[in-house]
Amino acid sequence: MVELGINAIEEKWRRYWEKEGIYSFNPKSKKKVYSIDTPPPTVSGEMHIGHACSYSQQDFIVRYKRMKGFEVFYPFGTDDNGLPTERLVEKRKGVKARDMSREKFIELCMEFLKEERPKYIQDWKNIGISCDWNILYSTIDSHSRRISQWSFLDLHKKKRVYRKDAPSMWCPECKTGVAQVEIKDKEVDSTFNDIVFKVEGKTLIIATTRPELLPACVAVFYHPSDKRYKKLKGKMAKVPLFDMEVPIMEDERADPEKGTGIVMCCTFGDQTDMEWQKAHNLSIKMAISEEGRMTELAGKYKGMSIKEARKNIINDLKEEGLLIKQEPIKHFVNVHERCGTPIEFIKSKQWFVKYLDLKKDMLKWGEELEWHPKFMKHRYDNWVKGLQWDWLISNQRYFGVPFPVWYCKKCDEPIIAEEKQLPVDPMKDKPFAKKCSKCGSSEFVPETDVLNTWFTSSMTPQLSTYLIKDKEVQKKIFPMDLRPQAHDIITFWLFNTMVKSRLHFGKNPWKHTAISGFVTLEGEKMSKSKGNVVRPREVIEKYGGDAVRYWASSSKLGEDINYQEKDVLSGKKFVVKMLNAANFVFMTSRFLKPDGNLEGAQESTKSDKILDNLKYEKKMPKILESDRLFLKELNKVITSTTEAFEDFNYSKAKLEADGFFWKTFADNYLEIVKYRIYNGTTEEKASAGYALYQGLLAILKMMAPFTPYITEEIYQQHFSKNEGKKSIHIEEWPIPLKIKENKTDDEVWDKLIEVMTLTRQKKSEAKKSVKVEIILSLPKKDLELLDKVLGDLKSVLNAREIRESKELEVEFV
RNA sequence: GGCCCCAUAGGCUAGUGGUUAGACCGGCUCGUUUACACCGAGCAUGCGGCAGUUCGAUUCUGCCUGGGGCCACCA
């Protein structure tokens, strides 16, 4: 007696697949390559159910392609550089990056990853993702650093990167630069203050929520069509409290409806202020420091926090009679998602990728990509059309890929590393150049910024492809066939990868993109802050990886899927049913008897009497009519499932294959042949046996992309010795069997099922057992139609006799 | 403010210019124990609203309503 639970079965095959290299990419293969740009998940401790879902969905497609005969290149990577890792390490280790040396912190991050990464990757293995785990990268390893830095070098050569003193988003609380993804909207209470400016001694009232920015005021704007202020054009306005005058200018971005219709521009209160600064070439005044305190510019308010300064300035304005009105309002501001502090714009030297000039091309590139589903392209187009800034790629952080750059200590000229010295750490390494090409100085200072994490992850096609050393093979892999990902990062990952690939290689990185939806719980997006998260580890533990995948296959590509535990339970039911059906087909002694906790498969000894084990016949024996009709139905479902897969419509494929298995195969066909299996002649058994064998094998193959574990279990148990493959997952995708056809086949099969259903109905209405013996009467035309299957019909309905009458009648014996 | 997606039984969903609109979970009525009670058979319940196109609309178009999302703005 061997106790065999579902988790143990899955574990067993997972090990087997790795040991046998079932999913290994063979660079020497003659087959056509199908390559996937697998999303590298951010190492975050534990897999999210959304990951489980979207990686399963891409895996369905990949497994199908593999069975279709492609040499599949399916790498895996983890995205573990940058802020998310820093935060996780800070949280787990209870440290603050800024309280320790940079070196020490980086060391801590690396240690943490070494520990955590394998555990994290295991989650992906557990849901049966069929990656080649030997083609593995991390976005912080030296391989990735080299490629990321090469990307910078190449873009520099192509004059696509530049360094500029520019404002960027900054969190004064965390004292760090902040990326756009880390920003969220928050509604806050604020006050609209009507403040008095003076123009030639006359009062000009301007409304603002940020009076503390008065010292940074550089201009005053009104809308060109605003007649109230037209007369002020070209004049100067005196800023209250601060002894300075600023020009009054026209700009369409000023909204006549808002406040008093005239607005002060302070560098940098918000994005519009930055636009104005640029558009009108205004001077730059920084009233707030990186520490979040008022600068010298603020005079007597210097050193105060933003809040303190606001309070004090308002009091002073009041005292001097320069504050006319205060109105409490609620409005949305951008805040740092971590601490909820409103974002400031702080001017600093940053690196950018120049791409705003390419917007038209970007739209064309998107056009050349095949989107699944199509409508997801709108997100991309929308984003491109709305682009207003070049791509900021430098971050003032610690744990990331360093810029391969030094600066001349004397003249600040950048010195770029050379390709052969990559990967390079400018804080440890020296540039090859001995002297500054501009001023001849030989003293250099390293760049301490790191490349933004998207700068590296936008190189994933190269991060994986370059792990294969053979250049000829690389050409077969890239451009890649498929980029699967979720829709939330179209504007980041997909877009940036597209840009990089175009700038570096002049071509799209992939042919297709498959965009998956989100997992919701009771209709709402899952998120930690809402507390409505489901942990896949627990779900897998309880129901198995196959069951989770089965659930994930029920939603269409691109559509959100609602998580319901009972849907995962359905997956587990499928697994059990499958095993039991195989058990019947082969009449093996192995018997799965699930107990309450769904643990159990066990060997039992109930073998003896049950007919001969199914004998494998490669050649088709003489096929009886109902078996032939069943195989025709099988052919139909093979065709439709294949078509669905070709269209990336895995959910339809699963629906068809699963429905065929449960209804046609298990509930109907098995019942039809049961009597023959137990009591038939050799010929009758052989015919049924052949159809059962081929039917089950095709079902297993069609379901293999969805439930890889149980299909492998059954394949190994019963089929591999005949079929000769090491795994069902490198089997050939089924094709319709060659069998004779008659015009009336569909009609006969449908009639057969109809008569079965109606008879069962009569029995049910009479509250009799389905097995009760009857005398069945059928109209003449039905009898003629069913002529060749009457024997099976009799046995499946337990009819003593089938007679002719006007309509279907059931008489109980 | 711009754009995108969705709307089918109590819940979650499939699907179609003419169909008895199909599953699953749940409900109800039964049955079964020689593959399977995580089973089998049967029953009941459904196309958000208004207009248009059409011989015919749940399906196509427009608007409305409701839900979800992306982007922008937020003096």
CSV table of N, CA and C (backbone and C1' of nucleotides) in Angstrom, one decimal, chain A residues 180 185 192 207-209 255 258 263 270 272 331-332 334 375 382 564 566 573 577 580-581 584 591 593 595 598 609 655 662 666-667 674 678 757 760-761 764 767 769, chain B residues 2-6 10-15 22-26 29-43 67-75:
chain,number,residue,atom,x,y,z
A,180,GLN,N,7.8,57.3,-11.2
A,180,GLN,CA,6.4,57.5,-11.5
A,180,GLN,C,5.5,56.4,-11.0
A,185,ASP,N,-2.5,58.9,-6.4
A,185,ASP,CA,-3.3,60.1,-6.1
A,185,ASP,C,-3.8,60.0,-4.7
A,192,PHE,N,-7.6,77.2,-0.3
A,192,PHE,CA,-7.3,78.2,-1.3
A,192,PHE,C,-7.1,79.5,-0.7
A,207,ALA,N,-5.0,83.3,-6.4
A,207,ALA,CA,-5.4,82.3,-5.5
A,207,ALA,C,-4.3,81.2,-5.5
A,208,THR,N,-3.9,80.7,-4.4
A,208,THR,CA,-3.0,79.6,-4.3
A,208,THR,C,-3.2,78.7,-3.1
A,209,THR,N,-2.8,77.4,-3.3
A,209,THR,CA,-2.8,76.5,-2.2
A,209,THR,C,-1.4,76.3,-1.6
A,255,ASP,N,-6.1,78.6,-16.5
A,255,ASP,CA,-7.6,78.4,-16.6
A,255,ASP,C,-8.3,79.6,-16.0
A,258,LYS,N,-10.5,79.0,-12.9
A,258,LYS,CA,-10.0,78.6,-11.6
A,258,LYS,C,-9.5,79.7,-10.7
A,263,VAL,N,-2.7,83.1,-12.2
A,263,VAL,CA,-2.0,82.1,-11.4
A,263,VAL,C,-0.5,82.4,-11.3
A,270,ASP,N,4.3,72.3,-9.5
A,270,ASP,CA,3.7,71.1,-10.1
A,270,ASP,C,4.2,71.0,-11.5
A,272,THR,N,2.8,71.7,-14.3
A,272,THR,CA,2.5,72.8,-15.2
A,272,THR,C,3.6,73.9,-14.9
A,331,HIS,N,-8.6,68.5,-2.7
A,331,HIS,CA,-8.2,68.2,-4.0
A,331,HIS,C,-7.2,67.1,-4.0
A,332,PHE,N,-6.9,66.6,-5.3
A,332,PHE,CA,-6.0,65.4,-5.4
A,332,PHE,C,-4.6,65.9,-5.6
A,334,ASN,N,-0.4,64.4,-5.9
A,334,ASN,CA,0.5,63.2,-6.0
A,334,ASN,C,1.2,63.0,-4.7
A,375,PHE,N,-7.5,45.0,-28.5
A,375,PHE,CA,-7.8,46.3,-27.9
A,375,PHE,C,-6.8,46.8,-26.9
A,382,ASN,N,-2.4,55.3,-26.5
A,382,ASN,CA,-2.7,56.3,-25.5
A,382,ASN,C,-1.5,56.9,-24.8
A,564,GLN,N,-12.5,32.6,-7.0
A,564,GLN,CA,-13.4,31.9,-6.1
A,564,GLN,C,-12.8,30.5,-5.8
A,566,LYS,N,-14.1,27.9,-4.9
A,566,LYS,CA,-14.7,26.7,-5.4
A,566,LYS,C,-14.4,26.4,-6.9
A,573,LYS,N,-11.4,18.5,-8.7
A,573,LYS,CA,-12.4,17.4,-9.1
A,573,LYS,C,-12.0,16.9,-10.5
A,577,LYS,N,-11.3,13.0,-11.3
A,577,LYS,CA,-12.1,12.4,-12.3
A,577,LYS,C,-11.2,11.7,-13.4
A,580,ASN,N,-9.6,8.6,-12.3
A,580,ASN,CA,-10.5,7.5,-12.2
A,580,ASN,C,-11.0,7.0,-13.5
A,581,ALA,N,-11.1,7.9,-14.5
A,581,ALA,CA,-11.5,7.5,-15.8
A,581,ALA,C,-10.4,6.7,-16.4
A,584,PHE,N,-10.5,3.3,-15.1
A,584,PHE,CA,-11.5,2.4,-15.7
A,584,PHE,C,-11.0,1.9,-17.1
A,591,PHE,N,-6.1,2.6,-7.6
A,591,PHE,CA,-7.4,3.1,-7.3
A,591,PHE,C,-7.3,4.4,-6.5
A,593,LYS,N,-9.0,6.7,-4.2
A,593,LYS,CA,-10.2,6.9,-3.3
A,593,LYS,C,-10.1,8.1,-2.5
A,595,ASP,N,-10.4,10.8,0.2
A,595,ASP,CA,-11.1,10.9,1.5
A,595,ASP,C,-11.5,12.4,1.7
A,598,LEU,N,-9.1,15.0,0.7
A,598,LEU,CA,-8.6,14.9,-0.7
A,598,LEU,C,-7.1,14.5,-0.7
A,609,LYS,N,-10.8,-10.0,-11.3
A,609,LYS,CA,-11.8,-10.4,-12.2
A,609,LYS,C,-11.9,-9.5,-13.4
A,655,LEU,N,-12.1,24.7,-22.5
A,655,LEU,CA,-13.6,24.4,-22.4
A,655,LEU,C,-14.0,23.2,-23.3
A,662,TRP,N,-15.5,15.3,-20.0
A,662,TRP,CA,-16.5,15.0,-18.9
A,662,TRP,C,-17.8,14.5,-19.5
A,666,ALA,N,-16.7,10.6,-20.5
A,666,ALA,CA,-17.0,9.9,-19.3
A,666,ALA,C,-18.5,9.6,-19.1
A,667,ASP,N,-19.3,10.6,-19.2
A,667,ASP,CA,-20.7,10.4,-18.9
A,667,ASP,C,-21.4,9.6,-20.0
A,674,LYS,N,-19.5,0.2,-21.6
A,674,LYS,CA,-19.2,-0.5,-20.4
A,674,LYS,C,-19.6,-2.0,-20.5
A,678,TYR,N,-17.2,-5.4,-20.3
A,678,TYR,CA,-17.2,-6.5,-19.3
A,678,TYR,C,-17.6,-7.8,-20.0
A,757,THR,N,-30.8,10.5,-23.3
A,757,THR,CA,-31.2,11.6,-22.4
A,757,THR,C,-32.7,11.4,-22.1
A,760,ARG,N,-33.4,8.5,-19.9
A,760,ARG,CA,-33.0,8.8,-18.5
A,760,ARG,C,-34.1,9.7,-17.8
A,761,GLN,N,-34.6,10.6,-18.6
A,761,GLN,CA,-35.6,11.6,-18.1
A,761,GLN,C,-36.8,10.8,-17.7
A,764,SER,N,-36.2,9.1,-14.6
A,764,SER,CA,-36.1,10.0,-13.4
A,764,SER,C,-37.5,10.5,-13.0
A,767,LYS,N,-39.1,8.3,-11.0
A,767,LYS,CA,-38.3,8.1,-9.7
A,767,LYS,C,-37.7,6.7,-9.7
A,769,SER,N,-34.5,4.0,-10.7
A,769,SER,CA,-33.1,4.0,-10.9
A,769,SER,C,-32.7,4.1,-12.4
B,2,G,P,-14.4,64.1,-22.3
B,2,G,O5',-13.1,63.4,-22.9
B,2,G,C5',-12.4,64.0,-23.9
B,2,G,C4',-11.2,63.2,-24.2
B,2,G,C3',-11.5,61.7,-24.5
B,2,G,O3',-12.0,61.4,-25.7
B,2,G,C1',-9.6,61.9,-23.0
B,3,C,P,-13.1,60.3,-25.9
B,3,C,O5',-12.2,58.9,-25.7
B,3,C,C5',-11.2,58.6,-26.6
B,3,C,C4',-10.3,57.6,-26.0
B,3,C,C3',-11.0,56.2,-25.8
B,3,C,O3',-11.2,55.5,-26.9
B,3,C,C1',-9.6,56.8,-23.9
B,4,C,P,-12.4,54.5,-27.0
B,4,C,O5',-11.9,53.3,-26.1
B,4,C,C5',-10.7,52.6,-26.6
B,4,C,C4',-10.3,51.6,-25.5
B,4,C,C3',-11.4,50.6,-25.1
B,4,C,O3',-11.5,49.5,-26.0
B,4,C,C1',-10.4,51.5,-23.1
B,5,C,P,-13.0,48.9,-26.2
B,5,C,O5',-13.1,48.0,-25.0
B,5,C,C5',-12.2,46.9,-24.8
B,5,C,C4',-12.4,46.3,-23.4
B,5,C,C3',-13.8,45.8,-23.1
B,5,C,O3',-14.0,44.5,-23.7
B,5,C,C1',-13.0,47.1,-21.3
B,6,C,P,-15.5,44.2,-24.1
B,6,C,O5',-16.2,43.9,-22.7
B,6,C,C5',-15.8,42.9,-21.9
B,6,C,C4',-16.5,43.0,-20.6
B,6,C,C3',-18.0,43.0,-20.6
B,6,C,O3',-18.5,41.7,-20.7
B,6,C,C1',-17.4,44.7,-19.2
B,10,G,P,-31.4,35.2,-10.9
B,10,G,O5',-31.1,34.8,-9.4
B,10,G,C5',-31.0,35.9,-8.5
B,10,G,C4',-29.9,35.5,-7.4
B,10,G,C3',-28.5,35.5,-8.0
B,10,G,O3',-27.8,36.7,-8.0
B,10,G,C1',-28.9,33.5,-6.9
B,11,G,P,-26.7,37.1,-9.0
B,11,G,O5',-25.5,36.2,-8.5
B,11,G,C5',-24.7,36.6,-7.4
B,11,G,C4',-23.5,35.7,-7.2
B,11,G,C3',-22.6,35.7,-8.5
B,11,G,O3',-21.6,36.7,-8.4
B,11,G,C1',-23.1,33.4,-7.9
B,12,C,P,-21.1,37.4,-9.7
B,12,C,O5',-20.3,36.3,-10.4
B,12,C,C5',-19.0,35.9,-9.9
B,12,C,C4',-18.4,34.8,-10.6
B,12,C,C3',-18.3,34.9,-12.1
B,12,C,O3',-17.1,35.7,-12.5
B,12,C,C1',-19.2,32.8,-11.7
B,13,U,P,-17.0,36.5,-13.8
B,13,U,O5',-16.9,35.2,-14.8
B,13,U,C5',-17.4,35.3,-16.2
B,13,U,C4',-17.6,33.9,-16.7
B,13,U,C3',-17.9,33.8,-18.1
B,13,U,O3',-16.7,33.8,-18.9
B,13,U,C1',-19.4,32.5,-16.9
B,14,A,P,-16.8,34.4,-20.4
B,14,A,O5',-17.5,33.3,-21.2
B,14,A,C5',-16.8,32.0,-21.4
B,14,A,C4',-17.6,31.1,-22.3
B,14,A,C3',-18.1,31.6,-23.6
B,14,A,O3',-17.0,31.7,-24.5
B,14,A,C1',-19.7,30.2,-22.6
B,15,G,P,-17.1,32.9,-25.6
B,15,G,O5',-18.4,32.5,-26.5
B,15,G,C5',-18.4,31.3,-27.3
B,15,G,C4',-19.8,31.1,-27.8
B,15,G,C3',-20.3,32.2,-28.6
B,15,G,O3',-19.9,32.1,-30.0
B,15,G,C1',-22.0,31.6,-27.1
B,22,G,P,-29.8,25.8,-23.7
B,22,G,O5',-28.4,25.2,-23.3
B,22,G,C5',-27.6,24.6,-24.4
B,22,G,C4',-26.2,24.5,-24.0
B,22,G,C3',-26.0,24.2,-22.5
B,22,G,O3',-26.0,22.8,-22.3
B,22,G,C1',-24.6,26.0,-23.1
B,23,A,P,-26.2,22.3,-20.7
B,23,A,O5',-24.7,22.3,-20.3
B,23,A,C5',-24.3,22.8,-19.1
B,23,A,C4',-22.8,22.9,-19.0
B,23,A,C3',-22.3,22.9,-17.6
B,23,A,O3',-22.0,21.6,-17.2
B,23,A,C1',-21.5,24.8,-18.7
B,24,C,P,-22.6,21.1,-15.8
B,24,C,O5',-21.7,21.9,-14.8
B,24,C,C5',-20.3,21.8,-14.8
B,24,C,C4',-19.7,22.8,-13.9
B,24,C,C3',-20.3,23.0,-12.6
B,24,C,O3',-19.8,22.1,-11.6
B,24,C,C1',-20.0,25.1,-13.6
B,25,C,P,-20.7,21.5,-10.5
B,25,C,O5',-20.8,22.8,-9.5
B,25,C,C5',-19.7,23.1,-8.7
B,25,C,C4',-20.0,24.4,-7.9
B,25,C,C3',-21.2,24.3,-7.1
B,25,C,O3',-21.0,23.6,-5.9
B,25,C,C1',-21.3,26.3,-8.2
B,26,G,P,-22.1,22.7,-5.2
B,26,G,O5',-23.3,23.8,-4.9
B,26,G,C5',-23.1,24.7,-3.8
B,26,G,C4',-24.2,25.7,-3.8
B,26,G,C3',-25.6,25.1,-3.7
B,26,G,O3',-25.9,24.7,-2.4
B,26,G,C1',-25.6,26.8,-5.4
B,29,U,P,-36.1,18.1,-2.3
B,29,U,O5',-36.4,17.2,-3.6
B,29,U,C5',-37.7,17.3,-4.2
B,29,U,C4',-37.8,16.3,-5.3
B,29,U,C3',-37.2,14.9,-5.0
B,29,U,O3',-38.2,14.1,-4.4
B,29,U,C1',-36.3,15.7,-7.1
B,30,C,P,-37.7,12.9,-3.6
B,30,C,O5',-37.3,11.9,-4.8
B,30,C,C5',-36.3,11.0,-4.6
B,30,C,C4',-35.8,10.5,-5.9
B,30,C,C3',-34.8,9.4,-5.9
B,30,C,O3',-35.3,8.1,-5.7
B,30,C,C1',-34.1,11.1,-7.5
B,31,G,P,-34.6,7.1,-4.9
B,31,G,O5',-33.4,6.7,-5.8
B,31,G,C5',-33.6,6.1,-7.0
B,31,G,C4',-32.4,6.1,-7.9
B,31,G,C3',-31.2,5.3,-7.3
B,31,G,O3',-31.4,3.9,-7.7
B,31,G,C1',-30.5,7.4,-8.1
B,32,U,P,-30.8,2.8,-6.8
B,32,U,O5',-29.2,2.9,-7.1
B,32,U,C5',-28.6,2.4,-8.3
B,32,U,C4',-27.2,2.9,-8.5
B,32,U,C3',-26.2,2.4,-7.5
B,32,U,O3',-25.7,1.2,-8.0
B,32,U,C1',-26.0,4.7,-7.6
B,33,U,P,-25.8,-0.1,-7.1
B,33,U,O5',-24.3,-0.7,-7.3
B,33,U,C5',-23.3,0.1,-7.9
B,33,U,C4',-22.3,0.6,-6.9
B,33,U,C3',-21.6,-0.5,-6.1
B,33,U,O3',-20.4,-0.7,-6.8
B,33,U,C1',-22.1,1.4,-4.7
B,34,U,P,-19.8,-2.0,-6.9
B,34,U,O5',-19.5,-1.0,-8.0
B,34,U,C5',-18.3,-0.7,-8.7
B,34,U,C4',-17.7,-1.7,-9.6
B,34,U,C3',-18.0,-1.6,-11.1
B,34,U,O3',-17.2,-0.5,-11.6
B,34,U,C1',-17.9,-3.9,-10.5
B,35,A,P,-17.3,0.1,-12.9
B,35,A,O5',-16.0,1.1,-12.9
B,35,A,C5',-14.8,0.7,-12.3
B,35,A,C4',-14.0,1.9,-11.9
B,35,A,C3',-14.8,2.8,-11.0
B,35,A,O3',-14.7,2.5,-9.6
B,35,A,C1',-13.9,4.0,-12.8
B,36,C,P,-15.8,2.9,-8.6
B,36,C,O5',-15.7,4.5,-8.5
B,36,C,C5',-14.6,5.1,-7.9
B,36,C,C4',-14.7,6.6,-8.1
B,36,C,C3',-15.9,7.2,-7.6
B,36,C,O3',-15.8,7.5,-6.2
B,36,C,C1',-15.4,8.0,-9.8
B,37,A,P,-17.0,7.3,-5.3
B,37,A,O5',-17.8,8.7,-5.2
B,37,A,C5',-17.1,9.9,-5.0
B,37,A,C4',-18.0,10.9,-4.2
B,37,A,C3',-18.0,10.6,-2.7
B,37,A,O3',-18.0,11.8,-2.0
B,37,A,C1',-20.2,10.6,-3.6
B,38,C,P,-16.9,12.8,-2.0
B,38,C,O5',-17.1,13.5,-3.4
B,38,C,C5',-17.9,14.7,-3.6
B,38,C,C4',-17.3,15.5,-4.7
B,38,C,C3',-16.9,14.5,-5.8
B,38,C,O3',-17.6,14.7,-7.1
B,38,C,C1',-15.0,15.7,-5.1
B,39,C,P,-18.4,15.3,-7.8
B,39,C,O5',-18.8,14.0,-8.7
B,39,C,C5',-17.9,13.1,-9.2
B,39,C,C4',-18.6,11.8,-9.5
B,39,C,C3',-19.9,12.0,-10.3
B,39,C,O3',-19.6,12.3,-11.6
B,39,C,C1',-20.3,10.5,-8.6
B,40,G,P,-20.6,13.2,-12.5
B,40,G,O5',-21.8,12.2,-12.7
B,40,G,C5',-21.6,11.1,-13.5
B,40,G,C4',-22.9,10.3,-13.5
B,40,G,C3',-24.1,11.1,-13.9
B,40,G,O3',-24.2,11.3,-15.3
B,40,G,C1',-24.6,9.8,-12.0
B,41,A,P,-25.0,12.6,-15.8
B,41,A,O5',-26.5,12.2,-15.6
B,41,A,C5',-27.0,11.1,-16.3
B,41,A,C4',-28.5,11.0,-15.9
B,41,A,C3',-29.3,12.2,-16.0
B,41,A,O3',-29.7,12.4,-17.3
B,41,A,C1',-29.7,11.2,-13.9
B,42,G,P,-29.9,13.9,-17.9
B,42,G,O5',-31.2,14.4,-17.1
B,42,G,C5',-32.5,13.9,-17.4
B,42,G,C4',-33.4,14.3,-16.3
B,42,G,C3',-33.7,15.8,-16.2
B,42,G,O3',-34.6,16.3,-17.2
B,42,G,C1',-33.5,14.8,-14.1
B,43,C,P,-34.5,17.8,-17.6
B,43,C,O5',-35.2,18.5,-16.4
B,43,C,C5',-36.6,18.3,-16.1
B,43,C,C4',-37.0,19.0,-14.8
B,43,C,C3',-36.8,20.5,-14.9
B,43,C,O3',-37.8,21.2,-15.6
B,43,C,C1',-36.0,19.7,-12.9
B,67,G,P,-21.5,52.4,-10.2
B,67,G,O5',-20.6,51.2,-10.7
B,67,G,C5',-20.5,50.0,-9.8
B,67,G,C4',-19.8,48.9,-10.5
B,67,G,C3',-18.3,49.2,-10.8
B,67,G,O3',-17.5,49.0,-9.6
B,67,G,C1',-19.2,48.3,-12.8
B,68,G,P,-16.3,50.0,-9.3
B,68,G,O5',-15.2,49.5,-10.3
B,68,G,C5',-14.7,48.2,-10.1
B,68,G,C4',-13.9,47.7,-11.3
B,68,G,C3',-12.7,48.6,-11.7
B,68,G,O3',-11.6,48.5,-10.8
B,68,G,C1',-13.9,48.1,-13.7
B,69,G,P,-10.7,49.7,-10.5
B,69,G,O5',-9.8,49.9,-11.8
B,69,G,C5',-9.0,48.9,-12.2
B,69,G,C4',-8.6,49.2,-13.7
B,69,G,C3',-7.7,50.4,-13.9
B,69,G,O3',-6.4,50.2,-13.6
B,69,G,C1',-9.4,50.2,-15.6
B,70,C,P,-5.5,51.5,-13.2
B,70,C,O5',-5.1,52.0,-14.6
B,70,C,C5',-4.3,51.3,-15.5
B,70,C,C4',-4.2,52.0,-16.8
B,70,C,C3',-3.6,53.4,-16.7
B,70,C,O3',-2.2,53.5,-16.6
B,70,C,C1',-5.5,53.3,-18.2
B,71,C,P,-1.6,54.7,-15.8
B,71,C,O5',-1.9,55.9,-16.7
B,71,C,C5',-1.2,56.1,-18.0
B,71,C,C4',-1.8,57.2,-18.7
B,71,C,C3',-1.7,58.6,-18.1
B,71,C,O3',-0.4,59.1,-18.1
B,71,C,C1',-3.8,58.3,-19.0
B,72,A,P,0.0,60.1,-17.0
B,72,A,O5',-0.9,61.4,-17.3
B,72,A,C5',-0.6,62.2,-18.4
B,72,A,C4',-1.7,63.2,-18.6
B,72,A,C3',-1.8,64.2,-17.5
B,72,A,O3',-0.8,65.2,-17.5
B,72,A,C1',-3.9,63.5,-18.2
B,73,C,P,-0.4,65.9,-16.1
B,73,C,O5',-1.6,66.8,-15.7
B,73,C,C5',-2.0,67.8,-16.5
B,73,C,C4',-3.3,68.4,-16.0
B,73,C,C3',-3.3,68.8,-14.6
B,73,C,O3',-2.8,70.2,-14.5
B,73,C,C1',-5.2,67.5,-14.9
B,74,C,P,-1.9,70.6,-13.3
B,74,C,O5',-3.0,70.4,-12.1
B,74,C,C5',-4.0,71.4,-11.9
B,74,C,C4',-4.9,71.0,-10.8
B,74,C,C3',-4.2,70.8,-9.4
B,74,C,O3',-4.1,72.1,-8.7
B,74,C,C1',-5.4,68.9,-9.8
B,75,A,P,-2.8,72.5,-7.9
B,75,A,O5',-3.1,74.0,-7.6
B,75,A,C5',-2.2,74.8,-6.9
B,75,A,C4',-2.4,76.2,-7.2
B,75,A,C3',-3.8,76.8,-7.1
B,75,A,O3',-4.0,77.2,-5.7
B,75,A,C1',-2.9,77.4,-9.2
